[in-house]
mmCIF file of C-alpha atoms in Angstrom:
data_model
loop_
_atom_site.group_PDB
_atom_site.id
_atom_site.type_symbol
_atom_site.label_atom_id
_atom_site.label_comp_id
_atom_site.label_asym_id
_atom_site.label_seq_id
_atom_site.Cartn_x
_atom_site.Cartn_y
_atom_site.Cartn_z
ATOM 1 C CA UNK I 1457 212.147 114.342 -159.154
ATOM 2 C CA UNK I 1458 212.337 116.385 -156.121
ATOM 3 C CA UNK I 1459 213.730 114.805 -152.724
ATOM 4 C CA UNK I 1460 210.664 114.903 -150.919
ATOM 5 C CA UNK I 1461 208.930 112.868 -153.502
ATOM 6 C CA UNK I 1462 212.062 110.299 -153.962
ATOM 7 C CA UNK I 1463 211.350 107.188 -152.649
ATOM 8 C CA UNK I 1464 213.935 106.917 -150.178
ATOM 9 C CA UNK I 1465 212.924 110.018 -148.690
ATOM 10 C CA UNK I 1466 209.212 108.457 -148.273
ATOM 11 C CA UNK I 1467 210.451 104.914 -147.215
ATOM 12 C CA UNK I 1468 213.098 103.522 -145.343
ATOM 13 C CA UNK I 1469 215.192 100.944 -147.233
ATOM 14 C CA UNK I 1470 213.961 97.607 -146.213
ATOM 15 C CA UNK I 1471 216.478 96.179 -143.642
ATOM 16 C CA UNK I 1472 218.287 92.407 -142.623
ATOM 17 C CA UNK I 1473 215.729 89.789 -142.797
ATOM 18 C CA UNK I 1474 217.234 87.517 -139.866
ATOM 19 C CA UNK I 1475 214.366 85.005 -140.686
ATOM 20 C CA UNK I 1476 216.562 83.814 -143.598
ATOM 21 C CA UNK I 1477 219.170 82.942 -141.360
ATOM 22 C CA UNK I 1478 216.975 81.435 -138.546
ATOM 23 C CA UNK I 1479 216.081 78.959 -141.247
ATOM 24 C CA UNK I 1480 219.643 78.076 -141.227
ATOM 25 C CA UNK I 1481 219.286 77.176 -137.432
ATOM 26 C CA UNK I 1482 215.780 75.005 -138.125
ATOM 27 C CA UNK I 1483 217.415 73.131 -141.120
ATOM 28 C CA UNK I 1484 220.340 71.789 -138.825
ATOM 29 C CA UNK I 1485 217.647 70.939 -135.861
ATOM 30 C CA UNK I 1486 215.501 69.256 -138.358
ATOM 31 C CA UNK I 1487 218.246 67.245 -139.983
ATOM 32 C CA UNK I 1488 219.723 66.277 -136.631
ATOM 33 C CA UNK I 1489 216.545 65.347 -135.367
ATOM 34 C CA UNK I 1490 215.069 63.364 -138.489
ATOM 35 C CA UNK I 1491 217.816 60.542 -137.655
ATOM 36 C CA UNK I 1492 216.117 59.617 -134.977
ATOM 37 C CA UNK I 1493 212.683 59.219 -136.617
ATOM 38 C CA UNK I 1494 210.401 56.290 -135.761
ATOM 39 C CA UNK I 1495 213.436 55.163 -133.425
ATOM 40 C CA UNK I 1496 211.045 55.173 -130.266
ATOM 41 C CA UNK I 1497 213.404 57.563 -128.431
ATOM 42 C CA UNK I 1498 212.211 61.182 -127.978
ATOM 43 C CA UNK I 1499 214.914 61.517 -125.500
ATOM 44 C CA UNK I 1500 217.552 61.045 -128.119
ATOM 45 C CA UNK I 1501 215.602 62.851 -131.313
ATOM 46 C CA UNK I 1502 215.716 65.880 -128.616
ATOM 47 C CA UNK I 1503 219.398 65.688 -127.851
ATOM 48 C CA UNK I 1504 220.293 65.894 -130.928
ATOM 49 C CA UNK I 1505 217.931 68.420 -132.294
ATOM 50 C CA UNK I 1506 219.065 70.497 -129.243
ATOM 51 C CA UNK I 1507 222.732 70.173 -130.021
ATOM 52 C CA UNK I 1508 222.842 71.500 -133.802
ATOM 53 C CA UNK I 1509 220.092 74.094 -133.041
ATOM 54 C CA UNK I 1510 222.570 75.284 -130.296
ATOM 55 C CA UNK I 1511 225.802 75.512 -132.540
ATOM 56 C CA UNK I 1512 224.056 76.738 -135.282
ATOM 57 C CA UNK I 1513 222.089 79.882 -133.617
ATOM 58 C CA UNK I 1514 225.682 81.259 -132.706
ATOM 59 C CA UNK I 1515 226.274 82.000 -135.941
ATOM 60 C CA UNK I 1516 223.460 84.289 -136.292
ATOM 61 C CA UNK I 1517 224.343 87.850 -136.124
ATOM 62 C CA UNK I 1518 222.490 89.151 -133.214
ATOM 63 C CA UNK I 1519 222.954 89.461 -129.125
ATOM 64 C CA UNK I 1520 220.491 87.196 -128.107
ATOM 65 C CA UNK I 1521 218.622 85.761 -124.690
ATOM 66 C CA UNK I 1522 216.705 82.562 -124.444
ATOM 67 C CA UNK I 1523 212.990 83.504 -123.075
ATOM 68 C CA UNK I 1524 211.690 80.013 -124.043
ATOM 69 C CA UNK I 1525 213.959 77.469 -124.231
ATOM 70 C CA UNK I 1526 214.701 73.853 -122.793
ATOM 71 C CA UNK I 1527 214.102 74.891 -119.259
ATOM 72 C CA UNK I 1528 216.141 76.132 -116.309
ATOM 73 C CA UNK I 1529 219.929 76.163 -116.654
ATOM 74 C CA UNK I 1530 220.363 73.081 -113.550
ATOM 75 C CA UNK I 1531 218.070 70.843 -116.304
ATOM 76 C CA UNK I 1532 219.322 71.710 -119.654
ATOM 77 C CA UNK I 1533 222.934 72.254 -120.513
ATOM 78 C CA UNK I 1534 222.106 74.210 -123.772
ATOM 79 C CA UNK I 1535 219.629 76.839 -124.891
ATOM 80 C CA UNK I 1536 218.463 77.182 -121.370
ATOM 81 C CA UNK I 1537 216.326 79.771 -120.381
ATOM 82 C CA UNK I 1538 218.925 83.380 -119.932
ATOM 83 C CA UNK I 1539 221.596 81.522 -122.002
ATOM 84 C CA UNK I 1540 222.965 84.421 -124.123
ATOM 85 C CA UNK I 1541 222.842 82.925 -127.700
ATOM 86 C CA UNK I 1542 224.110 84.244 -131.277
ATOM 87 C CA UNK I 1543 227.427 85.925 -132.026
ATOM 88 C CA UNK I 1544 226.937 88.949 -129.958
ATOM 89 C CA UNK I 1545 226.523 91.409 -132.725
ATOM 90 C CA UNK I 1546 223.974 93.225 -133.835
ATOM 91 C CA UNK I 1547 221.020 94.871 -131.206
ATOM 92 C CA UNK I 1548 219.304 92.843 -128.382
ATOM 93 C CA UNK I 1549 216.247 89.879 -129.349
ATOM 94 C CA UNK I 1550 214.252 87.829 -126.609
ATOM 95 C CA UNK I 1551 214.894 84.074 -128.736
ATOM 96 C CA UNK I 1552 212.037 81.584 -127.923
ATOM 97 C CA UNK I 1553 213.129 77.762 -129.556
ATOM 98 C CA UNK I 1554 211.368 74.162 -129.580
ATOM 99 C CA UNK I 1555 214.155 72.363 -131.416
ATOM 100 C CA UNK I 1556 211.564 69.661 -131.463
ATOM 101 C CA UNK I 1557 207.733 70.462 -131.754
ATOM 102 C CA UNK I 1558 206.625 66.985 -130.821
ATOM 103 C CA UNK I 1559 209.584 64.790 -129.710
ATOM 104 C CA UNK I 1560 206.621 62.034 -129.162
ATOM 105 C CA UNK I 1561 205.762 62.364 -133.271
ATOM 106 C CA UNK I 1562 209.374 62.079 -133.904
ATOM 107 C CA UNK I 1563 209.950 58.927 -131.969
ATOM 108 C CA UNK I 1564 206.750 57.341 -133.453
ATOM 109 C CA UNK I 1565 207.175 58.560 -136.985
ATOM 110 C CA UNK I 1566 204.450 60.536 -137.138
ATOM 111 C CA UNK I 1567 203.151 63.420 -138.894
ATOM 112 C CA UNK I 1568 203.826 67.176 -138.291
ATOM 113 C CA UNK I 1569 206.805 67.318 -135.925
ATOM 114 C CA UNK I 1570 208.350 70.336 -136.822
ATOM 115 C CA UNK I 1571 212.086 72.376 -135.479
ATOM 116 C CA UNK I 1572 211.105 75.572 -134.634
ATOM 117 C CA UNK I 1573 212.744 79.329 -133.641
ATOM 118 C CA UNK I 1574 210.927 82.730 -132.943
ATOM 119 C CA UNK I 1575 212.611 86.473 -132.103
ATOM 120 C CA UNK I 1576 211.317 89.393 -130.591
ATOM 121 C CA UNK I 1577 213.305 92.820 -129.863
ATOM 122 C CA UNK I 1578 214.499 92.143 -125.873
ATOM 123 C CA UNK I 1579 211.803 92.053 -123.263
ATOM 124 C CA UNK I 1580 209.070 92.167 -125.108
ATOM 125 C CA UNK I 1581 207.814 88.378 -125.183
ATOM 126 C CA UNK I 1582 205.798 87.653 -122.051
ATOM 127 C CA UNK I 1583 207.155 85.796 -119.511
ATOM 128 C CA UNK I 1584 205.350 82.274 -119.088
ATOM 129 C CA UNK I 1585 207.563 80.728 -115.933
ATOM 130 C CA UNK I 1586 205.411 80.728 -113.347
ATOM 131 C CA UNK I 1587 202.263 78.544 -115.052
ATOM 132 C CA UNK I 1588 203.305 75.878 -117.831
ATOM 133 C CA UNK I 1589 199.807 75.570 -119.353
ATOM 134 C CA UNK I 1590 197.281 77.816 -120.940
ATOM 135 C CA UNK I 1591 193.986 77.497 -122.383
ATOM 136 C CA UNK I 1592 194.277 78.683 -126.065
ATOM 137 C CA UNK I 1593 192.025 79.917 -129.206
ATOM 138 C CA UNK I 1594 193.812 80.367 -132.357
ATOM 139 C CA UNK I 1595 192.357 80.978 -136.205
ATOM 140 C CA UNK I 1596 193.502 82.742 -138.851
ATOM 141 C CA UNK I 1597 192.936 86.889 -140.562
ATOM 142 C CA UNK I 1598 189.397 86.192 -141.672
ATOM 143 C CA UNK I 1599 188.026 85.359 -138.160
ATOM 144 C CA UNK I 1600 190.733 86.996 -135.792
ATOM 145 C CA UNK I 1601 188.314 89.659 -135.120
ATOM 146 C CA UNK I 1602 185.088 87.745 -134.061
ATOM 147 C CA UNK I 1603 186.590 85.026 -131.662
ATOM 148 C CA UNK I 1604 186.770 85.262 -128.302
ATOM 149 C CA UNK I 1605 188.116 82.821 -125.890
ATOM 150 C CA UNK I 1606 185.878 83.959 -123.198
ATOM 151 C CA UNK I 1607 182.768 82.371 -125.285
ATOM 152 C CA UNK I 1608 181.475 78.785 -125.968
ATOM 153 C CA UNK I 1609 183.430 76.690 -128.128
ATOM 154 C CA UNK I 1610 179.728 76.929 -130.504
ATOM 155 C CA UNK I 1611 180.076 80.248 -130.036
ATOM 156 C CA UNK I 1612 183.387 80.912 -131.783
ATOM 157 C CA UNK I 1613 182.813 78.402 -134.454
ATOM 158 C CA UNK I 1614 179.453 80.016 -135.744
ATOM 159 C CA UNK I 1615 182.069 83.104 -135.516
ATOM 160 C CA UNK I 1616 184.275 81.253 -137.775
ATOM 161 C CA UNK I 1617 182.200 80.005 -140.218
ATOM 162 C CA UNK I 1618 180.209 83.661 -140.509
ATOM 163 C CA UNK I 1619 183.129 85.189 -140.979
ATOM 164 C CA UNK I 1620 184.749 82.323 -143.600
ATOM 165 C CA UNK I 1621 181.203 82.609 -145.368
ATOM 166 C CA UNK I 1622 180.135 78.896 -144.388
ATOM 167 C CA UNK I 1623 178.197 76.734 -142.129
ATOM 168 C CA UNK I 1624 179.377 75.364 -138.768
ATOM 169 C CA UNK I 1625 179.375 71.674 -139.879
ATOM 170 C CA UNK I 1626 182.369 73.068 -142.399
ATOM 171 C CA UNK I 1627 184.291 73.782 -139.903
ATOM 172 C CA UNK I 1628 187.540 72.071 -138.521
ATOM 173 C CA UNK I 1629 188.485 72.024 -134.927
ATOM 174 C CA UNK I 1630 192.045 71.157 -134.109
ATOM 175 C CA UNK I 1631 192.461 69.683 -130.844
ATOM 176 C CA UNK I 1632 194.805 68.035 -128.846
ATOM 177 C CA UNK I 1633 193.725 64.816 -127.516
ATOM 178 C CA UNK I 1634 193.804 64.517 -124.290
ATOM 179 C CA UNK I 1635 191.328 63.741 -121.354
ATOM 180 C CA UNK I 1636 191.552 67.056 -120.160
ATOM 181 C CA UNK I 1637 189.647 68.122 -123.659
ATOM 182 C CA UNK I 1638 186.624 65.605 -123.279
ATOM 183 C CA UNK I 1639 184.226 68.161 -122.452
ATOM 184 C CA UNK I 1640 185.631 70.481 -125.195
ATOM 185 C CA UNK I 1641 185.339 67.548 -127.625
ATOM 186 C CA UNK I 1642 181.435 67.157 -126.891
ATOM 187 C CA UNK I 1643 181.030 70.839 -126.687
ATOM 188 C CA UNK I 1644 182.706 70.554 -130.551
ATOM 189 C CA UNK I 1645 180.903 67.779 -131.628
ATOM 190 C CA UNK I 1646 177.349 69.502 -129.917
ATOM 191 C CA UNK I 1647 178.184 72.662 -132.048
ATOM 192 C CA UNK I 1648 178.645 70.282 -135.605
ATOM 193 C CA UNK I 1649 181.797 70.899 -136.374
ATOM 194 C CA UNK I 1650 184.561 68.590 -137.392
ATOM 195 C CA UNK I 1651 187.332 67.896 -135.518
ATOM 196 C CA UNK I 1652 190.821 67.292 -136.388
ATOM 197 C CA UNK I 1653 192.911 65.443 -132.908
ATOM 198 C CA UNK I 1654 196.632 65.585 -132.715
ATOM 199 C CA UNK I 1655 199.045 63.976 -130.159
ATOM 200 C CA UNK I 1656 201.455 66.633 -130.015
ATOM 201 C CA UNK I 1657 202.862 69.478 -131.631
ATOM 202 C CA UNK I 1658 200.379 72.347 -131.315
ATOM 203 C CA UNK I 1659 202.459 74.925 -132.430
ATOM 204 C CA UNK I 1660 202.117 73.393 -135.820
ATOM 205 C CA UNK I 1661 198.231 73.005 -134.942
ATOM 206 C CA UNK I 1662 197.617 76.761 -134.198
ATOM 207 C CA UNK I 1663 199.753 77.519 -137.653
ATOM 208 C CA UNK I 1664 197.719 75.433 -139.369
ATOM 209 C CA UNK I 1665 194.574 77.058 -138.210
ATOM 210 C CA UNK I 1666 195.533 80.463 -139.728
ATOM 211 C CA UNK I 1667 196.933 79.608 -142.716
ATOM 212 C CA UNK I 1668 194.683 78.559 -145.981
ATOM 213 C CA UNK I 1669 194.921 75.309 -147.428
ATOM 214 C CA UNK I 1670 195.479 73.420 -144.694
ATOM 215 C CA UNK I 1671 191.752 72.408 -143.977
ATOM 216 C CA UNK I 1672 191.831 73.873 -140.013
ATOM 217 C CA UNK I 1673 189.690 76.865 -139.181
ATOM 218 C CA UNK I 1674 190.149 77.042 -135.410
ATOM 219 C CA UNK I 1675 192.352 75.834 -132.522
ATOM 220 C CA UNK I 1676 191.146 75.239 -128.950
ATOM 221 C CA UNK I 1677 192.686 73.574 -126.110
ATOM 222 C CA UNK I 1678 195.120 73.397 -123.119
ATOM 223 C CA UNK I 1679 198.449 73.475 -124.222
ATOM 224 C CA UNK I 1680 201.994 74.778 -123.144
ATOM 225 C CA UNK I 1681 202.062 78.443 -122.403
ATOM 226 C CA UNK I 1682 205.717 78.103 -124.007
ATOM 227 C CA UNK I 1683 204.044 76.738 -126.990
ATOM 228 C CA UNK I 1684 201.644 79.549 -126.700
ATOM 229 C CA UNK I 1685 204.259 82.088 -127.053
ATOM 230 C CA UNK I 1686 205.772 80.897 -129.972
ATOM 231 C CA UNK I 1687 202.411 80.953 -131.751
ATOM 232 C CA UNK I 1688 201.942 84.324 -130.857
ATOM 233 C CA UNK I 1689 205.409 84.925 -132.817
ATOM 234 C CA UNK I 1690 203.848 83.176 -136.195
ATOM 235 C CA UNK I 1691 200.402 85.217 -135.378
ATOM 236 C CA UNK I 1692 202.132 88.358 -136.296
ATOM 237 C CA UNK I 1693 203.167 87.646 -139.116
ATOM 238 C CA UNK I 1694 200.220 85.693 -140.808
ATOM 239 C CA UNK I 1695 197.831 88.232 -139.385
ATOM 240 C CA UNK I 1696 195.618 85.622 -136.827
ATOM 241 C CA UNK I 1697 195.151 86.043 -133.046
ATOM 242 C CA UNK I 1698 195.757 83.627 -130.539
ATOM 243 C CA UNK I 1699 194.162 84.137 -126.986
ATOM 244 C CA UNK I 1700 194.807 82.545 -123.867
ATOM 245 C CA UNK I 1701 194.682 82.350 -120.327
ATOM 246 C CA UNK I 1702 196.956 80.364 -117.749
ATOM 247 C CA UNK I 1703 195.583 76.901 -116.729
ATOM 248 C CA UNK I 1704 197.470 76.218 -113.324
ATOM 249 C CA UNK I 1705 197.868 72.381 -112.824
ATOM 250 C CA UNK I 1706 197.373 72.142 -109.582
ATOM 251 C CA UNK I 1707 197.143 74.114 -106.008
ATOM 252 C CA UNK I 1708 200.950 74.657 -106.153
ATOM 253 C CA UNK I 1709 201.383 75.976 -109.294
ATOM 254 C CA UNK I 1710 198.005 78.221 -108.466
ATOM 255 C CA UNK I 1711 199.844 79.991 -106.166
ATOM 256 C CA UNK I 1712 203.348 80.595 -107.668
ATOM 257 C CA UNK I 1713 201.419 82.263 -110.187
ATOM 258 C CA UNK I 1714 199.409 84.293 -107.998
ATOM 259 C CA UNK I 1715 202.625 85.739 -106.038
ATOM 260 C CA UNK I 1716 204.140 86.308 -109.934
ATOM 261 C CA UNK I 1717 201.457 88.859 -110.029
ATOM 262 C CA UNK I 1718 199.878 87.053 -112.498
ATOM 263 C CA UNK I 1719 195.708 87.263 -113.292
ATOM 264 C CA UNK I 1720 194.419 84.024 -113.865
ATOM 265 C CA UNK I 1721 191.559 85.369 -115.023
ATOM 266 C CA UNK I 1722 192.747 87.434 -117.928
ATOM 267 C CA UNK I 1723 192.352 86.809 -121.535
ATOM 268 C CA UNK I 1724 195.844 87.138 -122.848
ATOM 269 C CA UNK I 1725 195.806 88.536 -125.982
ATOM 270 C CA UNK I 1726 198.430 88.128 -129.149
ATOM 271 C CA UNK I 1727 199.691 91.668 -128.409
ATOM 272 C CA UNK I 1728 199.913 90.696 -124.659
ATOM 273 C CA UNK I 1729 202.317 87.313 -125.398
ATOM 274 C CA UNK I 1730 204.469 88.932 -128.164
ATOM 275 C CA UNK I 1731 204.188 93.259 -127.780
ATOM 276 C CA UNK I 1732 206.187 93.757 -130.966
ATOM 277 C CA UNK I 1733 205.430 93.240 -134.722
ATOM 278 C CA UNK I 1734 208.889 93.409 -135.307
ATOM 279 C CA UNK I 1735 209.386 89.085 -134.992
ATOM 280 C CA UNK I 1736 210.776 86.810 -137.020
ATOM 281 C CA UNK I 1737 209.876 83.089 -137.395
ATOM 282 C CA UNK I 1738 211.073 79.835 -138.925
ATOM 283 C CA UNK I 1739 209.988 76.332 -138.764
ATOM 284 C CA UNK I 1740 211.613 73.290 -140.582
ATOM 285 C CA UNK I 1741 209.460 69.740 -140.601
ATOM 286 C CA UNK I 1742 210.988 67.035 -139.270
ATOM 287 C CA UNK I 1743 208.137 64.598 -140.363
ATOM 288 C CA UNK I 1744 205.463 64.853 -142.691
ATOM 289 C CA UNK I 1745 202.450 67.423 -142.067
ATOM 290 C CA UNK I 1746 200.045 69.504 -143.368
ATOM 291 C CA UNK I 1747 202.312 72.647 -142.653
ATOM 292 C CA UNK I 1748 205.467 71.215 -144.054
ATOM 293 C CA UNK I 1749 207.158 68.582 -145.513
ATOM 294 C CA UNK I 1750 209.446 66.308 -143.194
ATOM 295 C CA UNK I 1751 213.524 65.790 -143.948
ATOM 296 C CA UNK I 1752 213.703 63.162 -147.210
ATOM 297 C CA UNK I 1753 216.514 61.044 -147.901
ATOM 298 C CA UNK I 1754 217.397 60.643 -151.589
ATOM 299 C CA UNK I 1755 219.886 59.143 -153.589
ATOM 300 C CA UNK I 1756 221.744 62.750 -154.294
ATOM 301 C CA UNK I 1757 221.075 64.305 -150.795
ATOM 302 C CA UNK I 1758 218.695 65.256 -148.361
ATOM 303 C CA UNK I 1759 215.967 68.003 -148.678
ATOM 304 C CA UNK I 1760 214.373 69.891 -146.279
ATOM 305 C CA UNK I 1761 211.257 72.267 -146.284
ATOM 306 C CA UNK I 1762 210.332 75.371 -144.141
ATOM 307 C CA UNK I 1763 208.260 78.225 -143.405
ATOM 308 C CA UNK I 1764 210.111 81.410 -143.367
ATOM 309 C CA UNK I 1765 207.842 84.603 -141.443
ATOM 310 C CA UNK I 1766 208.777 88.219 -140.772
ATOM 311 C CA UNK I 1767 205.833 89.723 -139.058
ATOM 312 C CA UNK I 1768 207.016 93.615 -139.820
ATOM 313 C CA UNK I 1769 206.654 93.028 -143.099
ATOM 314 C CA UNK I 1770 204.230 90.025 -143.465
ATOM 315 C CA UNK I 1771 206.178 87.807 -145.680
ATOM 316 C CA UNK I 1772 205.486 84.193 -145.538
ATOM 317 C CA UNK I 1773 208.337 82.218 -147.407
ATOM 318 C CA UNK I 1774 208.465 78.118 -148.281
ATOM 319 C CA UNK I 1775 211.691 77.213 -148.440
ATOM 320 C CA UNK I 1776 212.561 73.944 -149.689
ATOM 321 C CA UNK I 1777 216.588 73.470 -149.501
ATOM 322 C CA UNK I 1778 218.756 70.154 -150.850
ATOM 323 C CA UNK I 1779 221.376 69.518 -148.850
ATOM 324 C CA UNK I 1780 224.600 67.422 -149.457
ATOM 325 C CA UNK I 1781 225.436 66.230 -145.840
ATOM 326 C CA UNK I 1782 228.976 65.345 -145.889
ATOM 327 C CA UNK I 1783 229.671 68.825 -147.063
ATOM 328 C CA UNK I 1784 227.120 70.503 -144.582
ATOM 329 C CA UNK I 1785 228.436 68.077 -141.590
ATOM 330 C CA UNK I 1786 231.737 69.882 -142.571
ATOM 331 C CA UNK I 1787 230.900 73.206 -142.850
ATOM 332 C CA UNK I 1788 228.692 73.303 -140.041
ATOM 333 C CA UNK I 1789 230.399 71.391 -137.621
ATOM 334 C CA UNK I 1790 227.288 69.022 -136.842
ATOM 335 C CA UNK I 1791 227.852 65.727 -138.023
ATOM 336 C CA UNK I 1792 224.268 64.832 -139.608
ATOM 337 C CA UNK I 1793 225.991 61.532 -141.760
ATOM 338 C CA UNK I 1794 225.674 59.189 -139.003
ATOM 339 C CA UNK I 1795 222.203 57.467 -137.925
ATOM 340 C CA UNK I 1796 221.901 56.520 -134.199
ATOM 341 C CA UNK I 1797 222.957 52.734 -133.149
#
């Protein structure tokens, strides 16, 4: 075989998959947060989820800055946002973490609270400071070239169901409920389509919405612009779009994101949140969901389950990991034994 027809002179040897070790960072989150499940306090679950996500991700190889984290540094002692995180090795990622992804579901025992961390090579995740909502459209590869946020919501789901090869009454809406969406719920309900409401977590909603067997066709909805980011992470590598464009709150906020430079008008598109295929993603469920399993407690251990995404190469692992917590607790340094008083 000559050189030029070798394969290594065709393709470049497949490099670190740093997914595999964000899961590492999820896990811990997941298993510190799940002692606090159905306690009533999301103030704790986060705490704690916040803690071993924080001691964990420095043991990732990589020289890494927190774009979406836990807020500014005055309000949130660890994984702030600018807080340099990982062991300072390797080249520079913008890190964007939800250590919990629906403290509310966590506190209340409910379904789909996941632990979740996204990367993106430095400066190249969008910067969502100056507005903390956004309206958002999310679906998965069959559809991601037919929506359009600028539509109707009946619109988008006789998109969605043309392009899924089904009517519009087959279709499932995910929606966050809140009073803000009552219109949006009519507008749903008007167009015959079925709609699924969560409190919380729409990270987790918008993933569910592009990935099949999950019975979710389409997300719509104001939700964090943090949130929004992170979904754009998991976009890439399942291959569906999200689109969005800031909601300001109020006057105030109208204005700081004005002077940002910011047009409030513009349809932000999945390119336009997260400008590089070159992410990685991981999620670990805390609770019970569609999207994952939650942390059990058996007799011999604890397991956990995860999704695992590199967008370069579109790889979407489950990863379903028994732990032995005294030994982890040890190793790791978190201490994941003891159950809140």
């Amino acid at each position: 075989m000559s050189q030029s027809s070798s394969p290594s002179a065709q393709h470049s040897a497949p490099d670190r998959n740093l997914a595999l070790e964000l899961v590492r960072v999820t896990e811990t989150a997941a298993l510190a947060a799940a002692r606090w499940v159905g306690k009533g306090d999301k103030l704790g679950a986060d705490g704690a989820a916040v803690r071993g996500m924080r001691h964990m991700i420095s043991t990732v190889s990589m020289n890494g800055t927190v774009v979406i984290g836990e807020g500014e540094k005055d309000n949130a002692p660890m994984l702030y946002n600018g807080e340099r995180v990982g062991d300072g090795g390797g080249t520079d990622w913008d890190v964007a973490v939800d250590p919990i992804d629906g403290t509310t579901l966590t506190a209340m025992g409910m379904p789909n609270a996941i632990a979740v961390i996204a990367m993106s090579p430095r400066n190249t995740m969008f910067d969502p400071s100056a507005v903390f909502y956004m309206e958002k459209l999310a679906t998965g590869p069959e559809a991601a070239d037919v929506v359009d946020i600028a539509a109707s919501p009946a619109e988008n789901i006789r998109a969605v169901a043309r392009a899924k090869g089904k009517s519009p009454q087959d279709v499932t809406v995910v929606i966050l409920d809140r009073p803000r969406h009552k219109q949006l719920v009519q507008d749903v309900r008007d167009a015959g389509a079925r709609i699924k409401f969560i409190s919380d977590g729409d990270v987790a909603g918008a993933i569910m919405a592009a990935r099949r067997g999950t019975g979710v066709d389409l997300m719509l909805g104001i939700g964090g612009t943090p949130e929004g980011i992170i979904t754009a992470c998991a976009m890439k590598c399942l291959g569906g779009v999200i689109q969005g464009r800031l909601w300001p709150k109020d006057d105030q906020e109208r204005r700081k994101a004005i002077d940002a430079g910011h047009d409030l008008d513009r349809v932000l598109l999945t390119d336009d949140l997260v400008s590089s295929d070159d992410v990685f993603f991981a999620a670990t469920g805390i609770t019970d969901g569609e999207l994952v399993g939650g942390v059990r407690y058996e007799s011999t251990g604890v397991t956990t389950d995860s999704l695992v995404m590199r967008g370069r190469s579109g790889t979407v692992r489950q990863v379903r990991s028994e732990h032995r917590l005294s030994k982890l607790s040890a190793y790791s340094g978190v201490d994941l034994t003891s159950a809140p008083e």
